[in-house]
PDB file of C-alpha atoms and ligand atoms in Angstrom:
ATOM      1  CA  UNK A 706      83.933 114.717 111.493  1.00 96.00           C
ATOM      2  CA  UNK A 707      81.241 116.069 109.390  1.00 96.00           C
ATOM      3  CA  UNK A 708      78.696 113.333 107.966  1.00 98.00           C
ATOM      4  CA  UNK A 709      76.830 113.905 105.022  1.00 97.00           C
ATOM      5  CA  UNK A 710      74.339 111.584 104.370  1.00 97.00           C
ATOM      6  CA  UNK A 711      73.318 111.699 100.825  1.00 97.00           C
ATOM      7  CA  UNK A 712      70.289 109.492  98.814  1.00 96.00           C
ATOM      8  CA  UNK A 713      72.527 107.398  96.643  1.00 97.00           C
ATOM      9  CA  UNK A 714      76.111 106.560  95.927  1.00 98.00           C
ATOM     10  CA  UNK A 715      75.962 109.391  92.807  1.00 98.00           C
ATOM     11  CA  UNK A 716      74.623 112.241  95.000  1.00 97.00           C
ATOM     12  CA  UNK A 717      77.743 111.674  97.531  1.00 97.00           C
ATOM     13  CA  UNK A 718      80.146 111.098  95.009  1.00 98.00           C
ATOM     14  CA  UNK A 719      78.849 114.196  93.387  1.00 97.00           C
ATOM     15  CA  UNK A 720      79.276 116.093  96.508  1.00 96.00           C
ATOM     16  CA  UNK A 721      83.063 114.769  97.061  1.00 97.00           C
ATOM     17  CA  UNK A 722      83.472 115.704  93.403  1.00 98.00           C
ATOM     18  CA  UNK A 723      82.833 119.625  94.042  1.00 96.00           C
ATOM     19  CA  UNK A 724      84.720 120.197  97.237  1.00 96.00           C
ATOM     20  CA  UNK A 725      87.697 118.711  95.097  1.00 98.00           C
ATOM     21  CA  UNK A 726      86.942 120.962  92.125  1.00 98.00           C
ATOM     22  CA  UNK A 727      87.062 124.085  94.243  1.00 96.00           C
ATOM     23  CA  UNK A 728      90.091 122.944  95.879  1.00 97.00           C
ATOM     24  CA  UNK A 729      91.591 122.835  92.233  1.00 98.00           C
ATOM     25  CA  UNK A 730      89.752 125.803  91.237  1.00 98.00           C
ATOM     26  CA  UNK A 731      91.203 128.036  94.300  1.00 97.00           C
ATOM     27  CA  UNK A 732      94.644 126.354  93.676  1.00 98.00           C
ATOM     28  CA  UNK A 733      95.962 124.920  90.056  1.00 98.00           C
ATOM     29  CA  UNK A 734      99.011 123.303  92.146  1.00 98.00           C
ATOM     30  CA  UNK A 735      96.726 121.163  94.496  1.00 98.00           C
ATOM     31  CA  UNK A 736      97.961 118.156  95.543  1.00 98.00           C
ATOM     32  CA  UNK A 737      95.565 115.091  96.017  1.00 99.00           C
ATOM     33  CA  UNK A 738      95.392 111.771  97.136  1.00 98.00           C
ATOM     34  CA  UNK A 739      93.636 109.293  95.226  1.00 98.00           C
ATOM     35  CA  UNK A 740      92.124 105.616  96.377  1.00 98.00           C
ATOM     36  CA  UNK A 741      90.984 103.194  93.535  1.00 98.00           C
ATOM     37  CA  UNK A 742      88.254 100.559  94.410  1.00 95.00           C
ATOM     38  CA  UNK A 743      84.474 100.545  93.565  1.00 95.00           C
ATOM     39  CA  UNK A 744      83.486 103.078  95.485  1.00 98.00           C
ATOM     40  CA  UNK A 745      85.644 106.062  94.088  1.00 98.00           C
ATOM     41  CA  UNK A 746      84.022 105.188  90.588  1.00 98.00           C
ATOM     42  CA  UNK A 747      81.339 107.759  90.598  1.00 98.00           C
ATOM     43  CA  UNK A 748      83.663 110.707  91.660  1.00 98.00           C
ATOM     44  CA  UNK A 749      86.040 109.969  89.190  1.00 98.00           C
ATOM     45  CA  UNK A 750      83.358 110.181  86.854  1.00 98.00           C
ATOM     46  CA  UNK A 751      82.285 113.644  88.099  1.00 98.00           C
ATOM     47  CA  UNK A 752      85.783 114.718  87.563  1.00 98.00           C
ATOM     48  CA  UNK A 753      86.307 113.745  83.954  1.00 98.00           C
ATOM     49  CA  UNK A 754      82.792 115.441  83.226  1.00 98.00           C
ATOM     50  CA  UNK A 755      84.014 118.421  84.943  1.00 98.00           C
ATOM     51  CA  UNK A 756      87.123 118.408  83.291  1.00 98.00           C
ATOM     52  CA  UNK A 757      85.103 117.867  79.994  1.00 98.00           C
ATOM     53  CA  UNK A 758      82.464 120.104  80.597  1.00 98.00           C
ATOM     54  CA  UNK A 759      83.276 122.487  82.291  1.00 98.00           C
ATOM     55  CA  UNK A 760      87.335 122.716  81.459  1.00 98.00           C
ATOM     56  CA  UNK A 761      88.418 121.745  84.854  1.00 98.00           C
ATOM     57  CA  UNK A 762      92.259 121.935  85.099  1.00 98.00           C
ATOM     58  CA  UNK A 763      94.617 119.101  86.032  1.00 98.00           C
ATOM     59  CA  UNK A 764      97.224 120.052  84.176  1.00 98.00           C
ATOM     60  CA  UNK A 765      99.501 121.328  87.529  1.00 98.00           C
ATOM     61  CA  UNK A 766      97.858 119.147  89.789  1.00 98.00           C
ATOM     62  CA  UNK A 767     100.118 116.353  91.789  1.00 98.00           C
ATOM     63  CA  UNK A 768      98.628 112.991  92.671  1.00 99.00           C
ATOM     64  CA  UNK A 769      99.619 110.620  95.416  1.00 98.00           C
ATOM     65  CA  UNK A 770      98.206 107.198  95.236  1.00 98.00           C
ATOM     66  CA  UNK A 771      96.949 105.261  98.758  1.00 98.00           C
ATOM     67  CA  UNK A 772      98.409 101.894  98.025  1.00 98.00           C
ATOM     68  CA  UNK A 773      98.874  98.980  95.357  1.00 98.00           C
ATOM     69  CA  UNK A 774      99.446  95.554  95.420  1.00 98.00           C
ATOM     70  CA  UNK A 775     102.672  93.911  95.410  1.00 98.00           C
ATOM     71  CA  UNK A 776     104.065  91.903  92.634  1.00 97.00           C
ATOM     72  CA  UNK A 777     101.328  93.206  89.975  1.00 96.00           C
ATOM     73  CA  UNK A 778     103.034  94.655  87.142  1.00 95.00           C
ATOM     74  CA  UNK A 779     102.002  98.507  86.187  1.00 95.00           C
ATOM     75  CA  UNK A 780      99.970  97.196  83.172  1.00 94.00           C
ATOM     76  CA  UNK A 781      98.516  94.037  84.892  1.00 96.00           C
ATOM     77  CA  UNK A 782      94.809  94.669  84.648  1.00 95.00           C
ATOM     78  CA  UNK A 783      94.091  94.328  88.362  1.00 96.00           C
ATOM     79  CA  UNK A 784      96.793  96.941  89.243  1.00 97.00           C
ATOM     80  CA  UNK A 785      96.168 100.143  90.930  1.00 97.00           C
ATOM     81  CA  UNK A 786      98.391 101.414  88.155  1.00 98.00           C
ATOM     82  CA  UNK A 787      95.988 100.865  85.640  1.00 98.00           C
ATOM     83  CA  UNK A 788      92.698 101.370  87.942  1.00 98.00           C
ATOM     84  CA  UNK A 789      93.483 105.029  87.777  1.00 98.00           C
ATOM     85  CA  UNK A 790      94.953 105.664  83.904  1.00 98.00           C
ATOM     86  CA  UNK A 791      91.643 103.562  83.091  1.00 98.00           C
ATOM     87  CA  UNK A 792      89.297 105.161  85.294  1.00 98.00           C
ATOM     88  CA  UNK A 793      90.663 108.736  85.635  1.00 98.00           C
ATOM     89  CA  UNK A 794      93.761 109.733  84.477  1.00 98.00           C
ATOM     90  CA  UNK A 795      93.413 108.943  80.996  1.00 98.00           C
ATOM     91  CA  UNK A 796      90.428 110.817  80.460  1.00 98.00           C
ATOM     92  CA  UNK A 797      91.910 114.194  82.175  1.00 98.00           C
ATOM     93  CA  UNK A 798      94.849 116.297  81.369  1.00 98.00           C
ATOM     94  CA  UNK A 799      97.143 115.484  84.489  1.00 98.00           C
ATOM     95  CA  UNK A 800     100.832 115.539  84.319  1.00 98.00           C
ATOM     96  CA  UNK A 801     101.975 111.867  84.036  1.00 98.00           C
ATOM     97  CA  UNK A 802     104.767 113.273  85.705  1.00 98.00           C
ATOM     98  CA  UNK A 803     103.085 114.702  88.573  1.00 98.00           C
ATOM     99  CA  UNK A 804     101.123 110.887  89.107  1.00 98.00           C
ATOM    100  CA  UNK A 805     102.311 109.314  92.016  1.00 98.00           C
ATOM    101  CA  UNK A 806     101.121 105.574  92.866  1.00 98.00           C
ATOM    102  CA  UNK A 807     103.513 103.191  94.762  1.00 98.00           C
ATOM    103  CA  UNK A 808     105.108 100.642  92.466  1.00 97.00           C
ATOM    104  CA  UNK A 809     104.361  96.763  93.511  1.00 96.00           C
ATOM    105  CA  UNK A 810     107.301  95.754  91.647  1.00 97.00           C
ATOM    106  CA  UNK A 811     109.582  97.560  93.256  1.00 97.00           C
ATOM    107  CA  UNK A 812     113.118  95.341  94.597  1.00 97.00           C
ATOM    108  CA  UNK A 813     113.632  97.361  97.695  1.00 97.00           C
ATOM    109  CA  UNK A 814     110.413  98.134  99.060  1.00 97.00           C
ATOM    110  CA  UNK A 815     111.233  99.810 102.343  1.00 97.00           C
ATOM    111  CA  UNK A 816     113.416 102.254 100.158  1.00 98.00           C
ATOM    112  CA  UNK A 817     110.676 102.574  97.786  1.00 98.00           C
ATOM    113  CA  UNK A 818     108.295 103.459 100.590  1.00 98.00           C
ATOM    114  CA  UNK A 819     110.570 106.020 102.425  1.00 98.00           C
ATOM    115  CA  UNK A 820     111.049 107.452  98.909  1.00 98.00           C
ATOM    116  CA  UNK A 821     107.738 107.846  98.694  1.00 98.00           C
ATOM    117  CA  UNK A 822     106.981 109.371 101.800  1.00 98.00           C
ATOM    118  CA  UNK A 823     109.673 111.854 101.054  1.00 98.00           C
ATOM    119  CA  UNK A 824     108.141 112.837  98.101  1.00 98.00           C
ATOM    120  CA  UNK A 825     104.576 113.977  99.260  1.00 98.00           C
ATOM    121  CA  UNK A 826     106.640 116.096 101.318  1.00 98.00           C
ATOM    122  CA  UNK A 827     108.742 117.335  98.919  1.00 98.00           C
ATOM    123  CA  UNK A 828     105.335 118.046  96.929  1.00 98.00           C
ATOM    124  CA  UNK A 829     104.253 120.274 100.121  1.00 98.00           C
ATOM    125  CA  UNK A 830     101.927 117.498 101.772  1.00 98.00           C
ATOM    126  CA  UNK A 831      98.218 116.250 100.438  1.00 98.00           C
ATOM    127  CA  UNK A 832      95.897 118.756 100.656  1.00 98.00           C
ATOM    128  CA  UNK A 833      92.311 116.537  99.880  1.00 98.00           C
ATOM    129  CA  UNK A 834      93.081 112.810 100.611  1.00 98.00           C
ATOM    130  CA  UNK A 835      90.102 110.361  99.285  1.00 98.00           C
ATOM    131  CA  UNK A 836      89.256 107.232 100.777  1.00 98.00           C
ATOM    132  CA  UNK A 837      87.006 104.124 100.833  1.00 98.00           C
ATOM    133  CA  UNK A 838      86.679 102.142 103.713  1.00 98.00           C
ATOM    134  CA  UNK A 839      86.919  98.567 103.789  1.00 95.00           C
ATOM    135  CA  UNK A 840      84.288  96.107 105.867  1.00 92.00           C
ATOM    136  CA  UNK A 841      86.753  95.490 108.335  1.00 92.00           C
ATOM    137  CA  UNK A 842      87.105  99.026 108.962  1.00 96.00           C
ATOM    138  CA  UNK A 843      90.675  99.640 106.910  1.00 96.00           C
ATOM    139  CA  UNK A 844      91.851 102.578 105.504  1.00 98.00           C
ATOM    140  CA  UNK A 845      94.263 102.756 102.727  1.00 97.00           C
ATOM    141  CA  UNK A 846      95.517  99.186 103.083  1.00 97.00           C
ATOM    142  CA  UNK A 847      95.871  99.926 106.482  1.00 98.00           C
ATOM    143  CA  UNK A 848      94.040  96.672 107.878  1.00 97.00           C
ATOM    144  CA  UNK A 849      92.829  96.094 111.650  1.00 97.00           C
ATOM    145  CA  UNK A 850      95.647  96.954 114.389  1.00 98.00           C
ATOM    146  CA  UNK A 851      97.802  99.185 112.254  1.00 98.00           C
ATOM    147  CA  UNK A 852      99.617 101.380 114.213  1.00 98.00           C
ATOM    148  CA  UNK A 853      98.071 105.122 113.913  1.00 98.00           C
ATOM    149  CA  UNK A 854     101.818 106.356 113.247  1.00 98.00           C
ATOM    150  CA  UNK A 855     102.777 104.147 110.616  1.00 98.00           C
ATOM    151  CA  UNK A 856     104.065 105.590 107.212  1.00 98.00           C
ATOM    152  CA  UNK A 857     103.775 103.991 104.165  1.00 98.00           C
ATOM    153  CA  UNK A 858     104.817 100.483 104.173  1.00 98.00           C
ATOM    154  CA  UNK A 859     104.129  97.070 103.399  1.00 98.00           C
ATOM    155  CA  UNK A 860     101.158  95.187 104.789  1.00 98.00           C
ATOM    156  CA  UNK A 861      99.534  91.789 105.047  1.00 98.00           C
ATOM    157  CA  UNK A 862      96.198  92.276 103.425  1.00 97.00           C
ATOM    158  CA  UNK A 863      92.880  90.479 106.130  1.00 95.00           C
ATOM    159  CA  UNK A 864      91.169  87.311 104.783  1.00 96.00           C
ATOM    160  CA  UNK A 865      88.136  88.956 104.661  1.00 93.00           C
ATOM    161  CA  UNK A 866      90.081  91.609 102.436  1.00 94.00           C
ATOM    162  CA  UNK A 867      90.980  89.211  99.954  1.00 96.00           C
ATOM    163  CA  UNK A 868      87.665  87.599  99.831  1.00 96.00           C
ATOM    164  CA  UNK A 869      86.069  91.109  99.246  1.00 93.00           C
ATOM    165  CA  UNK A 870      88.588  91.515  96.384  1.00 95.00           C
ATOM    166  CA  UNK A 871      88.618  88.499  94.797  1.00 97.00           C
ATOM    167  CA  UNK A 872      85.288  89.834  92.734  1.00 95.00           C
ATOM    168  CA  UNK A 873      88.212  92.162  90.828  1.00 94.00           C
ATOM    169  CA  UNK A 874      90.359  88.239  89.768  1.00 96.00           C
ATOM    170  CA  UNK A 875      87.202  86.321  88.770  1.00 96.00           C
ATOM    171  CA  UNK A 876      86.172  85.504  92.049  1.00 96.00           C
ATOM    172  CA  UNK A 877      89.710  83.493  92.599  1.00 97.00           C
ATOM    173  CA  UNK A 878      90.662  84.556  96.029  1.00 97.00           C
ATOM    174  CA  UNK A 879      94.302  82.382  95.244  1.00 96.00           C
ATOM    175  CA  UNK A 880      94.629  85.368  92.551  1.00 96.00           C
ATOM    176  CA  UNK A 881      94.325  87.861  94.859  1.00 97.00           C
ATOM    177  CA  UNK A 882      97.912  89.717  96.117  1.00 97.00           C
ATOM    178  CA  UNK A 883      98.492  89.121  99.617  1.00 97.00           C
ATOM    179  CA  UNK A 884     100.874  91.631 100.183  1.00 98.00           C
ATOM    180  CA  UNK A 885     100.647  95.638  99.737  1.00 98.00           C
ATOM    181  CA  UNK A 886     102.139  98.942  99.713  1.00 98.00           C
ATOM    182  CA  UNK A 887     100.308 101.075 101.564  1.00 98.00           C
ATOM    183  CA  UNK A 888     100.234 104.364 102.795  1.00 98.00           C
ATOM    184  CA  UNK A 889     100.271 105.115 106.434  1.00 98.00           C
ATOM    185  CA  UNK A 890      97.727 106.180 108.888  1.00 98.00           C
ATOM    186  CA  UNK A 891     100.141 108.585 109.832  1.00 98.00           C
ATOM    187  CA  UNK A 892     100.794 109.454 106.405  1.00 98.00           C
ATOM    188  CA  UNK A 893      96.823 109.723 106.063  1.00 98.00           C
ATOM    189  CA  UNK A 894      96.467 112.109 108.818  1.00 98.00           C
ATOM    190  CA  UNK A 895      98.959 114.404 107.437  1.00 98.00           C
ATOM    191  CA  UNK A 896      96.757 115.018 104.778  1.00 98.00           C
ATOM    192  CA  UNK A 897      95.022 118.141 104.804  1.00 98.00           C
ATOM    193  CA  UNK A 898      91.057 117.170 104.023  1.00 98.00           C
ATOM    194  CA  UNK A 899      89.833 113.867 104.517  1.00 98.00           C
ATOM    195  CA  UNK A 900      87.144 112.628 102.382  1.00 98.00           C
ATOM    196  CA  UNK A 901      86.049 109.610 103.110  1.00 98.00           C
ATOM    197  CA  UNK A 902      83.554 107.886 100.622  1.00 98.00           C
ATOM    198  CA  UNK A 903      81.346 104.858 101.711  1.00 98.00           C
ATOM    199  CA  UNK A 904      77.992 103.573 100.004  1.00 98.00           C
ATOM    200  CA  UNK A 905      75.957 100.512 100.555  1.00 98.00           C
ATOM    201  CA  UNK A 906      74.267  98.505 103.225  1.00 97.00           C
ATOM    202  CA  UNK A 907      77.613  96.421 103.191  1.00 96.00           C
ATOM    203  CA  UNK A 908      79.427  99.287 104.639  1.00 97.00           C
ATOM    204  CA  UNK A 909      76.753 100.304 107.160  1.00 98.00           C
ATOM    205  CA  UNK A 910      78.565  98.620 110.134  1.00 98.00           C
ATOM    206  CA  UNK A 911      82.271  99.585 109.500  1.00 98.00           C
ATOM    207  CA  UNK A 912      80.537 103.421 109.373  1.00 98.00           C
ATOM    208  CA  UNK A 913      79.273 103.131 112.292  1.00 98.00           C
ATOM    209  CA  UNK A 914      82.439 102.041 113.944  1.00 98.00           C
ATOM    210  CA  UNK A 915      84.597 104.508 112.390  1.00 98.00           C
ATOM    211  CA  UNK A 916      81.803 107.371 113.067  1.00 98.00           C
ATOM    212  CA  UNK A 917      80.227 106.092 116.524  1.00 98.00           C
ATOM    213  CA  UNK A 918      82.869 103.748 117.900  1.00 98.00           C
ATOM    214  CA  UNK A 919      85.638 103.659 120.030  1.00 98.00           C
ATOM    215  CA  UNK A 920      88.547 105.060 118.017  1.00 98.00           C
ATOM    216  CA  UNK A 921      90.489 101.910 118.083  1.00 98.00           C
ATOM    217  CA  UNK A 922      93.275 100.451 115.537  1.00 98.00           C
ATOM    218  CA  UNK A 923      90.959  97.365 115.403  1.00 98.00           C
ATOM    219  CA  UNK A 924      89.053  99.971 113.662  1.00 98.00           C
ATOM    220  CA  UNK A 925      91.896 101.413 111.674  1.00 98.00           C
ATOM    221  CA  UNK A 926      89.607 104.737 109.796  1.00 98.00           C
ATOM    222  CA  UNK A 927      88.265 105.262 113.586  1.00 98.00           C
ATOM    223  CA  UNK A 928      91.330 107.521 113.805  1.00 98.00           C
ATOM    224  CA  UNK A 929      89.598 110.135 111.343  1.00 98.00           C
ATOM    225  CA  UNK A 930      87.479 111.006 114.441  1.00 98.00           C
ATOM    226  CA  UNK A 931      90.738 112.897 115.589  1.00 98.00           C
ATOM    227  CA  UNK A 932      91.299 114.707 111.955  1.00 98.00           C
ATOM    228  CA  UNK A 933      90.369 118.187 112.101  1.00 97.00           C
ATOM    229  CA  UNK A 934      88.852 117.889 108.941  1.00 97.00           C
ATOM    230  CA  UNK A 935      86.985 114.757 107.622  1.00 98.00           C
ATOM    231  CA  UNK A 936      84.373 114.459 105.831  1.00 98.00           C
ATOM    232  CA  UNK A 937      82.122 111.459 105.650  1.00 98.00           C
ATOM    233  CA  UNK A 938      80.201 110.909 102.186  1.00 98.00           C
ATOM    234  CA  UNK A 939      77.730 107.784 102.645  1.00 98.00           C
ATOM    235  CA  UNK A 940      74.154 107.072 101.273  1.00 98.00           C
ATOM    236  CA  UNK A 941      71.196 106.110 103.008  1.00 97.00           C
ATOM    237  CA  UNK A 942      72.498 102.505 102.808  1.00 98.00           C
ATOM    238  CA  UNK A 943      75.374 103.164 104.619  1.00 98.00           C
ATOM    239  CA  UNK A 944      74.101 105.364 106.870  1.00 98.00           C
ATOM    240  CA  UNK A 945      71.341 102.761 108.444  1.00 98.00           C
ATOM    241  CA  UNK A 946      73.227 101.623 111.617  1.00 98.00           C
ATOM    242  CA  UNK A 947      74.330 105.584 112.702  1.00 98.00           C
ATOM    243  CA  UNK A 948      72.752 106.222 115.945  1.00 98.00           C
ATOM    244  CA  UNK A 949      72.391 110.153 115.062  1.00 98.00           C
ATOM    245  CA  UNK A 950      71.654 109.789 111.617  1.00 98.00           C
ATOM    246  CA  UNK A 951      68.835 112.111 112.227  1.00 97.00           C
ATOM    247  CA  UNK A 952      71.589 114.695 113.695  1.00 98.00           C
ATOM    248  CA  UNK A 953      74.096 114.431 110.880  1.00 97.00           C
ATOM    249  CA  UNK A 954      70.764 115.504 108.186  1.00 96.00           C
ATOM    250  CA  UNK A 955      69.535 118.185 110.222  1.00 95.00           C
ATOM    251  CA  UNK A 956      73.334 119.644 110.362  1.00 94.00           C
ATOM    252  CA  UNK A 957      73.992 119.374 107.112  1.00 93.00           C
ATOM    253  CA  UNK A 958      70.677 120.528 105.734  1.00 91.00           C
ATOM    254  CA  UNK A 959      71.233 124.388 108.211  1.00 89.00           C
ATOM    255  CA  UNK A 960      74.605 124.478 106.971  1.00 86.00           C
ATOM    256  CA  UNK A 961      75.241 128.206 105.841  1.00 79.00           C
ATOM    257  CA  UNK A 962      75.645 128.770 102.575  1.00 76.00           C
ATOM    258  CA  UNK A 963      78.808 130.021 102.278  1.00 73.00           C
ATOM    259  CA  UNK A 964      80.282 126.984 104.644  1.00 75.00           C
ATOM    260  CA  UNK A 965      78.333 125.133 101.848  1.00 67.00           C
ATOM    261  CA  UNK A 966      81.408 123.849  99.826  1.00 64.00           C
ATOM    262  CA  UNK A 967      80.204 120.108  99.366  1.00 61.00           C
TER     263      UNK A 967
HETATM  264  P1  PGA B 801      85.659  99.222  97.723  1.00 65.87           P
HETATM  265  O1  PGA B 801      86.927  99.123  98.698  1.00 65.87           O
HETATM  266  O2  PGA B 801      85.593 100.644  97.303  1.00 65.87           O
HETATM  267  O3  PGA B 801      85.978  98.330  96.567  1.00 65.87           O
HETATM  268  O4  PGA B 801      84.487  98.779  98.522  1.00 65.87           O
HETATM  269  C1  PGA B 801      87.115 100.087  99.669  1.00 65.87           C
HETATM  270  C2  PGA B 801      88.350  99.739 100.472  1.00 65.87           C
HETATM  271  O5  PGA B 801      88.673  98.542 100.569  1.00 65.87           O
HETATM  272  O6  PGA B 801      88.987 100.641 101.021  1.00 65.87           O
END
């Protein structure tokens, strides 16, 4: 795992934002996995001014959503569907064909999720997967005790998720989807580059689990300690219970230059 520890939420995000745009840069036909939540907000940002500014290319890039909720129509307003035309996709010039996000509506949702699986393999596999982490330590949807091989499937989102979430349904945690699509952790470790974004004080403990901690499913993103490439974008916030904090800053700070690529 590499940890970069950054001053803010906007100097991470920024930092995600480049090792994606060389990614695209080096190859037109990348294929990336997106996650939608608060904390992806700044480096979707960073990509539409990249795009804007400095003509950034989406237009053969392939997209593979983590997850969405189940039984929220593409348009309804909470949907992952519309997180990512709002927040990103609209304001770049992707493919809509080439946008993959799992559909909550679907009728047969274990054929829906093997489909899906089949197609990021059919698309040649993720090659930069982003994440969030959640303050029970999930990944994806991926919620404590998930198996470390499971695929992309439907899951049973915590309490404590659906209180976190409820702030996106007007605080109504009754509003809030219980059920999910999700990719796996399997399917997550398939990926090629892991970038996993946290900022905050709130996510200070679940970093320090997945970073410092045994890796555990009761710690679902503890299982990026065995990814040969993950990187770890968090603020000083987030970064206040890390026991070698101090280590991760010196590190990144005598990074070469050329290894410099975030
Ligand atoms: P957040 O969610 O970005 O809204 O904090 C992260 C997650 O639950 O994975």
């Amino acid at each position: 795992m590499e940890i970069i520890i950054k001053n803010d939420a906007e100097s991470g995000s920024n930092a995600a934002a480049r090792a994606i745009a060389k990614l695209v840069r080096e190859n037109p036909n990348a294929v990336l996995g997106m996650a939608t939540g608060s904390t992806p907000l700044n480096l979707y940002n960073e990509l539409i001014r990249m795009h804007q500014e400095e003509g950034l290319d989406f237009s053969s890039v392939t997209t593979f959503n983590l997850d969405e909720y189940i039984g929220l129509s593409k348009d309804h307003e909470q949907s992952y569907h519309r997180f990512m035309w709002d927040n990103l996709f609209h304001h770049i010039n992707i493919n809509p064909d080439n946008v993959h996000i799992p559909d909550g509506m679907a009728t047969d949702i274990p054929a829906a999720c093997s489909a899906y699986e089949k197609a990021i393999v059919q698309a040649g596999g993720i090659d930069i997967q982003v994440l969030g982490i959640g303050s029970d330590g999930h990944v994806g949807f991926n919620e404590p005790t998930s198996s470390f091989a499971s695929r992309t499937r439907i899951k049973t989102l915590t309490r404590q998720t659906v209180a976190d979430n409820a702030r996106f349904f007007e605080g109504d945690e009754s509003q809030v989807p219980r059920h999910c699509i999700t990719m796996g952790i399997g399917t997550i470790m398939n990926a090629r580059m892991n970038l996993m974004l946290a900022f905050g004080e709130g996510k200070s403990e679940a970093v320090a689990a997945m970073v410092e901690g045994p890796v555990s499913s009761i710690v679902p993103a503890s299982i990026l300690q065995h990814h040969p490439t993950a990187k770890i974008f968090i603020d000083e916030a987030a970064a206040t219970k890390l026991r070698l904090a101090d280590y991760y800053r010196w590190t990144y700070e005598g990074k070469p230059e050329w290894q410099q690529d975030a």
